[in-house]
Coordinates of C-alpha atoms in Angstrom, one line a residue:
Chain A
M1 CA -7.7 -41.4 31.1
E2 CA -8.9 -40.8 27.2
K3 CA -7.4 -38.7 24.3
V4 CA -9.1 -37.5 21.9
L5 CA -7.6 -34.1 19.8
T6 CA -4.4 -35.0 21.4
K7 CA -3.7 -38.5 19.9
D8 CA -1.7 -38.7 17.2
V9 CA 1.2 -36.0 18.8
Q10 CA 3.8 -37.3 17.8
A11 CA 6.6 -37.5 19.6
D12 CA 8.8 -35.7 17.7
H13 CA 6.2 -33.0 17.3
S14 CA 6.1 -33.6 13.8
A15 CA 2.6 -33.9 12.0
L16 CA 1.0 -37.1 10.3
D17 CA 0.4 -36.9 6.3
I18 CA -2.5 -37.8 5.0
K19 CA -2.3 -41.7 4.4
R20 CA -0.8 -41.6 8.1
Y21 CA -4.4 -39.6 9.2
E22 CA -5.9 -41.9 7.4
L23 CA -4.5 -45.1 9.3
A24 CA -5.0 -44.1 12.2
G25 CA -8.9 -43.8 11.8
G26 CA -8.9 -40.2 10.3
Y27 CA -11.9 -38.4 7.7
Q28 CA -13.3 -41.9 9.2
G29 CA -15.2 -38.4 10.8
V30 CA -16.3 -37.0 7.4
R31 CA -17.3 -40.7 5.6
K32 CA -19.8 -41.5 8.7
A33 CA -21.1 -37.4 8.0
L34 CA -21.6 -37.1 4.4
K35 CA -24.2 -40.1 5.0
M36 CA -26.3 -38.0 7.3
A37 CA -28.3 -35.4 6.5
P38 CA -27.2 -32.0 7.7
N39 CA -28.9 -31.1 9.7
D40 CA -29.0 -34.7 12.1
V41 CA -25.0 -33.9 11.9
V42 CA -26.0 -30.1 13.3
E43 CA -28.0 -32.8 16.0
V44 CA -25.9 -34.4 17.2
V45 CA -23.1 -31.8 17.7
K46 CA -25.9 -29.7 19.6
Q47 CA -26.5 -33.0 21.7
S48 CA -23.4 -32.9 22.6
G49 CA -22.8 -29.5 24.4
L50 CA -20.1 -28.8 22.7
R51 CA -19.6 -25.0 23.6
G52 CA -17.0 -23.3 21.5
R53 CA -13.8 -23.3 22.7
G54 CA -12.6 -20.2 21.7
G55 CA -13.5 -18.3 25.2
A56 CA -17.2 -17.9 25.4
G57 CA -18.3 -21.1 25.8
F58 CA -21.8 -20.4 23.3
P59 CA -23.2 -24.5 22.5
T60 CA -22.0 -24.8 18.9
G61 CA -25.0 -26.8 17.4
L62 CA -26.8 -23.9 18.7
K63 CA -25.2 -21.5 17.1
W64 CA -25.5 -23.9 13.9
S65 CA -29.1 -23.8 14.4
F66 CA -29.1 -20.2 13.4
V67 CA -27.8 -20.5 9.8
P68 CA -30.3 -20.7 7.2
R69 CA -30.5 -24.2 5.4
G70 CA -32.4 -25.8 2.8
A71 CA -33.2 -24.9 -0.2
N72 CA -34.0 -21.7 -0.5
A73 CA -30.8 -20.7 1.8
P74 CA -28.7 -17.8 0.4
H75 CA -25.8 -19.0 -1.2
P76 CA -22.7 -19.4 -1.0
K77 CA -22.4 -20.1 2.9
Y78 CA -19.3 -19.7 4.8
L79 CA -17.8 -21.5 7.3
C80 CA -14.4 -19.5 8.4
C81 CA -12.0 -21.0 11.4
N82 CA -11.0 -19.1 13.9
A83 CA -6.8 -19.6 14.1
D84 CA -6.3 -16.3 15.8
E85 CA -4.3 -17.4 18.8
M86 CA -4.3 -14.2 20.1
E87 CA -5.0 -14.3 23.8
P88 CA -2.0 -13.2 24.8
G89 CA -1.3 -16.5 28.1
T90 CA -2.8 -18.7 25.3
F91 CA -0.4 -21.8 23.5
K92 CA -2.8 -24.5 22.5
D93 CA -4.3 -24.3 18.5
R94 CA -1.0 -23.6 17.9
L95 CA -0.2 -27.2 18.8
L96 CA -3.4 -28.8 17.1
M97 CA -3.0 -27.1 13.9
E98 CA 1.0 -27.5 13.8
E99 CA 0.5 -31.0 14.7
T100 CA -2.3 -32.2 13.7
P101 CA -3.5 -30.4 10.6
H102 CA -5.9 -33.1 9.5
Q103 CA -7.2 -33.2 12.2
L104 CA -8.6 -29.3 11.8
I105 CA -9.1 -29.2 8.1
E106 CA -11.8 -33.3 8.8
G107 CA -13.7 -30.8 12.0
M108 CA -14.0 -28.0 9.2
I109 CA -15.5 -30.8 6.4
C110 CA -18.0 -32.1 8.9
A111 CA -19.2 -28.0 10.4
A112 CA -19.6 -26.7 6.7
Y113 CA -21.6 -30.1 6.1
A114 CA -23.7 -29.2 8.7
I115 CA -24.5 -26.1 7.9
E116 CA -24.2 -26.9 4.1
A117 CA -21.0 -24.5 3.0
D118 CA -19.5 -23.4 -0.4
V119 CA -16.4 -21.9 1.2
A120 CA -14.3 -22.3 3.8
Y121 CA -11.7 -19.5 5.5
I122 CA -9.0 -20.6 8.1
F123 CA -8.4 -17.6 9.4
L124 CA -4.9 -17.4 10.5
R125 CA -2.5 -15.8 12.9
G126 CA -0.1 -14.1 10.6
E127 CA 2.8 -15.0 12.7
Y128 CA 2.1 -19.1 12.9
F129 CA 3.9 -19.4 10.1
L130 CA 5.2 -23.7 10.8
S131 CA 1.4 -23.9 11.4
A132 CA 0.8 -21.7 7.9
E133 CA 3.3 -24.1 6.1
R134 CA 1.2 -27.6 7.4
L135 CA -1.7 -27.0 7.3
R136 CA -1.1 -25.4 3.3
K137 CA 0.2 -28.9 2.5
A138 CA -1.9 -30.8 4.4
L139 CA -5.1 -29.0 2.8
A140 CA -3.2 -29.9 -0.7
E141 CA -3.6 -33.3 0.0
A142 CA -6.9 -32.9 1.6
Y143 CA -8.7 -32.2 -2.0
E144 CA -5.8 -34.5 -4.1
H145 CA -7.7 -37.0 -1.7
N146 CA -11.0 -35.2 -3.5
Y147 CA -11.8 -34.6 0.6
L148 CA -12.3 -31.0 -0.5
G149 CA -13.4 -30.3 -3.8
K150 CA -16.2 -30.6 -6.4
N151 CA -18.6 -34.1 -5.3
I152 CA -17.0 -34.6 -2.3
L153 CA -16.4 -38.3 -1.9
G154 CA -19.0 -39.2 -4.7
S155 CA -21.9 -37.0 -2.2
G156 CA -22.6 -34.5 -4.1
Y157 CA -21.5 -32.1 -1.7
N158 CA -18.7 -28.9 -3.2
L159 CA -17.2 -27.6 -0.5
E160 CA -13.2 -25.0 -1.2
M161 CA -11.2 -24.6 1.7
H162 CA -9.1 -22.0 1.7
L163 CA -5.8 -20.2 4.3
H164 CA -5.6 -16.8 4.9
L165 CA -2.8 -15.0 7.0
S166 CA -4.2 -12.0 9.7
G167 CA -2.6 -9.1 8.5
G168 CA -2.6 -8.8 12.4
R169 CA -4.5 -7.4 15.2
Y170 CA -6.2 -8.9 18.7
M171 CA -8.9 -7.7 17.3
C172 CA -9.1 -9.7 14.0
G173 CA -9.9 -12.2 16.6
E174 CA -13.2 -11.1 17.5
E175 CA -16.4 -12.3 15.4
T176 CA -17.0 -9.6 13.0
G177 CA -13.9 -8.2 13.3
L178 CA -12.3 -11.5 12.3
L179 CA -15.5 -11.0 9.0
N180 CA -14.0 -7.0 8.4
A181 CA -10.7 -8.4 8.5
L182 CA -11.1 -11.2 5.9
E183 CA -13.3 -8.6 3.7
G184 CA -9.7 -6.3 3.3
K185 CA -10.8 -4.1 6.3
R186 CA -10.1 -2.5 9.2
A187 CA -11.1 -5.5 11.8
N188 CA -13.8 -2.8 13.1
P189 CA -16.6 -5.6 15.0
R190 CA -19.6 -4.5 13.4
T191 CA -23.0 -4.1 14.7
K192 CA -25.3 -6.4 15.4
P193 CA -28.0 -7.6 14.5
P194 CA -27.4 -8.8 12.1
F195 CA -25.5 -12.2 13.5
P196 CA -22.9 -13.5 11.1
Q197 CA -25.0 -16.5 11.4
I198 CA -28.3 -14.8 9.1
S199 CA -25.5 -11.9 7.6
G200 CA -22.1 -12.3 7.4
L201 CA -18.7 -12.4 6.0
F202 CA -19.6 -11.1 2.3
G203 CA -23.3 -11.0 3.5
K204 CA -23.4 -14.1 3.2
P205 CA -24.7 -16.7 6.3
T206 CA -21.6 -17.5 7.6
I207 CA -20.4 -19.3 11.3
V208 CA -16.8 -18.5 12.8
Q209 CA -15.4 -21.2 14.7
N210 CA -12.7 -22.0 17.2
V211 CA -10.1 -23.9 16.0
E212 CA -10.1 -26.7 19.3
T213 CA -13.9 -26.0 19.4
L214 CA -13.6 -27.7 15.3
C215 CA -11.6 -30.6 16.2
N216 CA -14.1 -31.9 17.9
V217 CA -16.9 -31.7 15.3
H218 CA -15.8 -35.6 14.1
H219 CA -15.1 -37.0 17.1
I220 CA -18.3 -36.1 18.2
I221 CA -20.0 -38.1 14.8
K222 CA -17.9 -40.8 15.0
N223 CA -18.6 -41.6 18.2
G224 CA -21.9 -40.1 19.3
P225 CA -23.6 -37.3 21.3
D226 CA -23.5 -39.6 24.8
W227 CA -19.0 -40.8 24.8
F228 CA -18.2 -37.2 24.0
K229 CA -20.6 -36.3 27.4
G230 CA -18.4 -39.0 29.3
L231 CA -15.0 -37.8 28.6
S232 CA -16.2 -34.9 31.2
K233 CA -16.3 -34.4 34.7
S234 CA -18.2 -31.8 34.6
E235 CA -21.8 -30.7 33.0
D236 CA -19.6 -29.5 30.1
G237 CA -18.7 -31.9 27.7
G238 CA -15.6 -33.5 25.8
T239 CA -12.1 -32.8 27.1
K240 CA -10.3 -29.7 27.3
L241 CA -6.7 -28.6 26.2
Y242 CA -5.7 -26.7 29.5
G243 CA -2.2 -24.5 29.4
A244 CA -0.4 -22.7 32.1
S245 CA 2.5 -20.9 31.5
G246 CA 4.5 -17.9 34.3
K247 CA 7.3 -19.0 36.8
V248 CA 5.6 -23.4 37.5
K249 CA 7.6 -25.9 37.4
R250 CA 6.9 -27.1 34.1
P251 CA 5.1 -25.2 31.6
G252 CA 2.6 -26.5 29.1
V253 CA -0.5 -27.8 27.6
W254 CA -2.0 -31.1 27.9
E255 CA -5.2 -32.8 27.3
L256 CA -7.5 -33.0 30.2
P257 CA -11.6 -33.8 30.8
M258 CA -13.2 -31.1 30.8
G259 CA -14.3 -29.9 34.9
T260 CA -10.0 -31.6 35.5
T261 CA -9.7 -28.5 38.8
I262 CA -7.1 -25.8 38.6
R263 CA -5.2 -27.3 41.6
E264 CA -4.9 -30.6 38.9
I265 CA -3.5 -28.7 37.0
L266 CA -1.5 -26.3 38.7
E267 CA 0.0 -29.1 40.8
E268 CA 0.2 -31.8 39.5
H269 CA 0.4 -31.3 35.4
A270 CA 2.4 -28.0 35.8
G271 CA 4.2 -29.0 38.8
G272 CA 3.9 -26.5 40.9
M273 CA 5.8 -23.1 41.3
K274 CA 9.4 -22.7 40.6
E275 CA 11.1 -23.5 43.6
G276 CA 11.7 -20.9 46.8
L277 CA 8.6 -19.1 44.7
K278 CA 4.8 -18.9 46.0
F279 CA 1.5 -18.5 44.2
R280 CA -0.5 -15.4 44.6
G281 CA -3.4 -16.1 41.3
L282 CA -3.7 -16.8 38.4
L283 CA -5.4 -15.8 35.2
P284 CA -7.3 -19.3 34.2
G285 CA -8.2 -18.3 30.8
G286 CA -6.4 -16.1 28.9
A287 CA -5.4 -12.2 29.7
S288 CA -8.7 -11.3 29.4
T289 CA -10.5 -13.1 32.1
D290 CA -10.8 -12.3 36.0
F291 CA -7.8 -13.5 38.5
L292 CA -8.6 -16.3 41.0
V293 CA -6.8 -17.2 44.0
E294 CA -5.7 -19.8 46.5
E295 CA -9.4 -20.2 47.7
H296 CA -9.9 -21.0 43.9
L297 CA -8.1 -23.9 43.4
D298 CA -10.5 -26.8 44.3
L299 CA -12.8 -25.1 41.3
K300 CA -13.1 -27.6 38.1
M301 CA -12.2 -25.6 34.9
D302 CA -15.1 -25.7 33.2
F303 CA -17.3 -22.8 31.6
T304 CA -20.3 -23.1 34.5
E305 CA -18.3 -23.5 37.3
V306 CA -15.3 -20.5 36.8
Q307 CA -18.1 -18.1 36.2
K308 CA -19.7 -18.8 39.0
A309 CA -15.6 -18.1 41.0
G310 CA -16.2 -14.7 39.1
S311 CA -13.8 -15.4 36.1
R312 CA -13.8 -17.1 32.9
M313 CA -12.9 -20.4 32.0
G314 CA -12.3 -18.9 28.8
T315 CA -9.0 -20.3 26.7
G316 CA -8.7 -22.5 29.5
T317 CA -4.6 -21.3 29.7
M318 CA -3.7 -20.4 32.5
I319 CA -0.9 -17.6 33.4
V320 CA 0.1 -17.5 36.9
M321 CA 1.6 -15.2 39.2
D322 CA 3.9 -15.5 40.6
D323 CA 4.9 -13.7 44.9
R324 CA 8.1 -12.2 43.1
T325 CA 6.3 -10.9 40.0
C326 CA 5.0 -7.2 40.8
P327 CA 1.3 -7.2 40.3
V328 CA 0.5 -3.8 39.4
G329 CA 3.3 -4.2 36.6
F330 CA 1.6 -7.7 35.5
V331 CA -1.3 -5.6 35.4
K332 CA 0.5 -2.4 33.8
N333 CA 1.9 -5.1 31.4
L334 CA -1.5 -6.5 30.4
E335 CA -3.5 -3.2 29.5
H336 CA -0.6 -2.0 27.3
F337 CA -1.9 -5.2 25.7
F338 CA -4.9 -4.0 26.1
A339 CA -4.6 -0.4 25.0
Q340 CA -3.0 -0.8 22.1
E341 CA -4.9 -3.6 20.2
S342 CA -8.0 -1.3 20.6
C343 CA -9.6 -0.9 17.1
G344 CA -10.2 2.8 18.4
W345 CA -13.8 2.3 17.2
C346 CA -15.2 3.5 21.3
T347 CA -14.9 5.7 23.6
P348 CA -14.8 3.6 26.9
C349 CA -12.2 1.0 25.0
W350 CA -9.4 3.5 23.0
S351 CA -9.7 6.6 26.0
G352 CA -10.7 4.0 29.3
L353 CA -8.5 0.9 28.5
S354 CA -5.2 4.1 27.5
W355 CA -5.8 6.9 30.6
A356 CA -5.9 3.0 33.1
E357 CA -2.2 2.1 31.6
N358 CA -1.1 5.6 32.0
M359 CA -2.0 5.8 35.6
L360 CA -0.7 1.6 36.3
Q361 CA 2.5 3.2 34.6
S362 CA 2.3 5.9 37.4
I363 CA 1.7 4.1 40.1
E364 CA 3.8 1.2 39.5
G365 CA 6.7 4.1 39.3
G366 CA 5.9 5.8 43.1
Q367 CA 3.9 8.4 41.4
G368 CA -0.1 7.0 42.4
Q369 CA -2.4 8.9 44.4
E370 CA -5.1 7.3 46.5
S371 CA -7.8 8.7 44.5
D372 CA -6.5 7.0 41.4
L373 CA -6.9 3.3 42.4
D374 CA -11.1 5.0 42.6
R375 CA -10.7 6.7 38.9
L376 CA -9.4 2.6 38.4
A377 CA -12.4 1.1 39.4
F378 CA -14.1 3.9 37.4
I379 CA -12.5 2.9 34.0
C380 CA -13.8 -1.2 34.9
R381 CA -16.8 0.0 35.7
M382 CA -17.1 2.3 32.4
A383 CA -15.8 -0.4 30.1
A384 CA -18.5 -3.2 31.8
P385 CA -20.4 -5.2 28.6
G386 CA -23.7 -2.8 27.8
N387 CA -20.8 0.4 27.5
T388 CA -18.4 -0.5 25.1
F389 CA -19.2 -1.4 20.4
C390 CA -17.7 -5.4 21.6
A391 CA -15.7 -7.3 23.8
L392 CA -12.3 -6.0 24.2
A393 CA -12.9 -3.8 27.0
P394 CA -15.0 -5.5 29.3
G395 CA -12.6 -9.0 28.3
A396 CA -9.8 -6.0 29.4
V397 CA -10.7 -4.5 33.1
E398 CA -11.0 -8.1 33.9
P399 CA -7.7 -8.4 34.8
L400 CA -8.3 -5.0 36.1
Q401 CA -11.1 -5.2 38.7
S402 CA -10.0 -8.3 40.6
A403 CA -6.9 -7.4 41.0
L404 CA -7.9 -4.0 42.0
N405 CA -10.1 -6.6 44.5
Y406 CA -7.8 -9.4 45.5
F407 CA -4.3 -7.3 45.7
R408 CA -5.8 -3.9 46.9
E409 CA -2.8 -3.7 50.0
D410 CA 0.1 -4.2 46.9
F411 CA -1.5 -1.1 45.1
E412 CA -1.6 0.8 48.4
R413 CA 1.9 0.0 49.1
H414 CA 3.0 1.4 45.7
I415 CA 0.9 4.3 46.5
H416 CA 2.5 5.3 50.6
E417 CA 6.1 4.6 49.9
K418 CA 6.5 6.4 46.3
R419 CA 8.2 3.7 44.4
C420 CA 7.1 -0.1 43.5
P421 CA 8.4 -2.8 46.8
W422 CA 9.1 -5.7 44.1
R423 CA 12.2 -3.2 42.9
Chain B
M1 CA 5.2 -1.5 -10.5
L2 CA 4.4 -4.3 -8.8
S3 CA 7.0 -6.7 -10.6
A4 CA 5.2 -10.1 -13.3
E5 CA 6.0 -12.4 -10.1
E6 CA 4.1 -10.4 -7.9
R7 CA 0.9 -9.6 -10.0
R8 CA 1.4 -13.3 -10.6
E9 CA 0.9 -13.9 -6.6
I10 CA -1.7 -11.4 -6.1
E11 CA -3.9 -12.4 -9.0
A12 CA -3.7 -16.0 -7.7
E13 CA -6.0 -15.2 -4.7
F14 CA -8.5 -13.7 -6.9
E15 CA -10.8 -16.6 -7.1
H16 CA -10.2 -17.1 -3.2
Y17 CA -12.3 -14.5 -2.8
P18 CA -15.5 -13.3 -4.5
D19 CA -14.8 -9.6 -4.5
K20 CA -11.2 -8.7 -5.0
R21 CA -11.0 -5.7 -2.8
A22 CA -10.7 -8.3 1.0
L23 CA -6.9 -9.3 -1.2
T24 CA -5.5 -5.7 0.1
I25 CA -4.0 -7.5 3.4
D26 CA -3.1 -10.2 1.1
A27 CA -1.2 -7.6 -1.9
M28 CA 0.4 -5.9 0.6
K29 CA 2.0 -8.7 2.3
I30 CA 2.9 -9.9 -1.3
V31 CA 4.9 -6.9 -2.1
Q32 CA 6.4 -6.4 1.7
K33 CA 7.5 -10.8 0.9
H34 CA 9.2 -9.2 -2.4
R35 CA 10.4 -5.9 -1.0
G36 CA 10.4 -5.7 2.5
W37 CA 8.1 -3.0 3.1
V38 CA 5.1 -1.2 1.2
S39 CA 6.2 1.9 -0.2
D40 CA 3.5 4.3 -0.9
E41 CA 4.5 4.3 -4.3
A42 CA 3.5 0.4 -4.5
L43 CA 0.5 1.3 -2.7
K44 CA -0.6 3.2 -6.3
D45 CA -0.6 0.1 -7.6
I46 CA -2.2 -2.5 -5.8
S47 CA -5.1 0.4 -5.7
E48 CA -5.1 0.1 -9.2
L49 CA -5.1 -3.1 -9.4
L50 CA -7.4 -4.1 -6.3
G51 CA -10.5 -1.0 -7.3
V52 CA -9.3 0.5 -3.6
S53 CA -8.4 4.1 -3.3
V54 CA -4.8 4.9 -1.5
S55 CA -5.9 6.0 1.9
E56 CA -8.4 3.4 2.0
L57 CA -6.0 1.0 1.9
D58 CA -3.6 2.9 3.8
S59 CA -6.1 2.7 6.2
V60 CA -5.9 -0.5 6.4
A61 CA -2.0 -0.6 6.3
T62 CA -2.1 0.6 9.4
F63 CA -4.2 -0.7 11.1
Y64 CA -2.0 -4.4 10.7
N65 CA 0.6 -5.3 13.1
L66 CA 2.4 -7.1 10.4
I67 CA 1.6 -4.8 7.4
F68 CA 5.1 -2.2 7.3
R69 CA 5.3 1.8 5.8
K70 CA 8.6 2.4 6.8
P71 CA 11.9 0.6 4.6
V72 CA 12.8 -2.5 7.9
G73 CA 16.2 -3.9 8.1
R74 CA 17.6 -7.7 6.2
H75 CA 16.4 -9.1 9.9
V76 CA 12.9 -8.9 11.6
I77 CA 13.0 -9.6 14.4
M78 CA 9.8 -9.6 16.4
V79 CA 10.0 -9.8 20.4
C80 CA 7.0 -10.6 22.5
D81 CA 6.1 -8.0 25.2
S82 CA 3.1 -10.1 26.3
I83 CA 2.7 -11.6 30.5
S84 CA 4.0 -14.8 30.2
C85 CA 7.7 -13.5 28.6
W86 CA 7.2 -10.4 30.6
T87 CA 6.3 -12.9 33.7
M88 CA 9.9 -14.8 32.8
G89 CA 12.1 -12.1 31.5
Y90 CA 11.6 -9.5 28.9
D91 CA 12.2 -7.4 30.3
R92 CA 15.8 -8.9 30.6
V93 CA 15.6 -10.1 26.8
R94 CA 14.4 -6.2 25.4
D95 CA 17.7 -4.7 27.0
H96 CA 20.1 -7.2 25.9
L97 CA 18.7 -6.8 22.4
M98 CA 19.1 -3.6 22.6
N99 CA 22.1 -3.5 23.8
R100 CA 24.0 -5.8 20.8
L101 CA 22.3 -3.7 18.5
G102 CA 22.7 -0.9 19.7
V103 CA 19.1 -0.1 18.4
K104 CA 15.8 1.2 20.1
M105 CA 12.3 -0.4 19.9
G106 CA 11.4 0.9 16.7
E107 CA 14.7 1.4 15.4
T108 CA 16.9 -0.2 12.1
T109 CA 20.6 -1.4 12.5
P110 CA 22.9 1.7 11.1
D111 CA 24.1 -1.4 7.9
G112 CA 20.0 -2.3 7.8
R113 CA 20.9 -5.3 9.4
F114 CA 18.6 -6.0 11.5
T115 CA 15.4 -4.2 12.9
L116 CA 13.4 -4.0 16.2
L117 CA 9.9 -4.6 17.1
P118 CA 8.0 -5.3 19.9
I119 CA 5.3 -7.5 18.7
V120 CA 2.1 -9.6 20.8
C121 CA 2.2 -13.0 22.5
L122 CA 3.0 -15.4 19.9
G123 CA 1.2 -18.1 21.4
T124 CA 4.3 -20.5 22.7
C125 CA 4.2 -18.7 26.7
D126 CA 5.4 -22.6 27.7
H127 CA 8.9 -21.3 26.2
A128 CA 8.7 -18.0 27.5
P129 CA 10.7 -15.3 26.7
A130 CA 10.3 -15.8 23.1
M131 CA 10.9 -14.0 20.2
L132 CA 10.8 -14.2 15.9
V133 CA 13.8 -13.5 13.7
D134 CA 12.2 -13.3 10.6
E135 CA 9.6 -16.7 10.2
D136 CA 11.7 -18.7 12.8
L137 CA 10.4 -18.7 16.1
H138 CA 13.3 -18.7 18.4
R139 CA 12.2 -19.4 22.3
D140 CA 13.7 -20.3 25.9
L141 CA 15.9 -17.2 25.3
D142 CA 18.7 -15.6 27.2
P143 CA 21.3 -13.5 26.7
E144 CA 24.2 -16.4 25.1
K145 CA 21.1 -18.0 23.0
I146 CA 20.2 -14.6 21.8
D147 CA 23.7 -13.5 21.0
S148 CA 24.4 -16.8 19.2
I149 CA 21.1 -17.0 17.4
L150 CA 21.6 -13.5 15.8
E151 CA 24.8 -15.0 15.1
Q152 CA 22.9 -17.1 12.1
Y153 CA 21.0 -14.0 10.5
K154 CA 23.9 -11.8 8.2

């Protein structure tokens, strides 16, 4: 199968410098894009069917088409790369930034050109020190070779690109929270509308895209939408970085055709469960996705199919739960994360999630009551989309509501036996 | 007083943003890089430099995990407590660190050598459990490995 995003990954995990990157075909996408009209770049990406790899799967070209373009558009316009990889269980963007930093920069230049952006920011997790070091070096090289700065390669297009290291908070990964953080504020979400494409960073038109999404852009420009669609085994085009963590034989991350089945990822690439352990369930794409169980293993991992099963592909990096791990403890760990990372802006989130965490704590400790399960289900309904300001709380209750469904007897055993059966 | 170097580093970021108030987080992180933490006095100095009120700065400082408003040890250990690390043995790692260092989460050793803190997913889940010591990522942890890692930080 054709590797696209990881084709330049080296055995020693070093990153290609700009000379070697160019020799491997790098920056050809930028050269081609700069000869096209910005609108045509948007069109090509639209036709490719590229969908956002940060978790929501929004069509990328469509998002770009909302940005005001042409002579009367407000400036400066911004492109922000969401490199705040902080969804528990997600470890794919780190690989792209550490091992292919020029690929990200190239994708960003093409995306920025398409929306006629003047300034681009890479909003990087503060804990990603190696990514920061390699991106800084790559940015300096890109400026030296005039892929960034004024009059890029004589095209008349100007683009500044800066690296921002986050102060650290899950909310920064939320599109509008990220913009507030970049403006030096608390990363609370903003009211939509206006959408960032119209009024985003510093009140100007702004596009926010995930690292993996941006890394695809110049490949699409170089090779065309049909090539991109042909990489995939499903309706959603391209390849995907899939991953698996937990007690599998070979945890890792792999670039595979979009639409590879969960079973293939789990059994062939991750090598199945460790010796002596049985599979119980998995979160397909990070902590904020609903559990899938045995019956779902033959599903294709893509946006459409996983959604039909009541979950989301999310980031595509699955967290696997084995039979020796307590499902209540597992979900308590997740809800602890979400309760802690809630920004405190709206009640279902700050109140509901800490309430859920407390109840899970008492159930795990053998002090739970039967009625707690109804109260947990109530919190899941209260935190549903439409009742909250942003997607944090709805995401937070996805693993909880599905655990109550698939592992209900395990919750009940804790309550009846007044202890954790796994301890 | 901000040192000349701190001021220079902060001011070097001015040209990256259309409004210097956007630099609250960067400025606090620069000060913290030099002093280990951000004191009340430092907040006041940053406030004057950026034109942001002290209370607003503090509201930003306390929002973010990586800005310390209290003194920390010479080395800061941040142990991932998120789901993949939890599944792979976070409890064992945490307990070992607490025993070895004789402190609880959130505390600093009496000799000022280490501060022990939890952190959310470090994005290295295929090598869980993991922790950061200062800027170094340590992965696939077990008690023996932790002991030899701690030796590297004096």
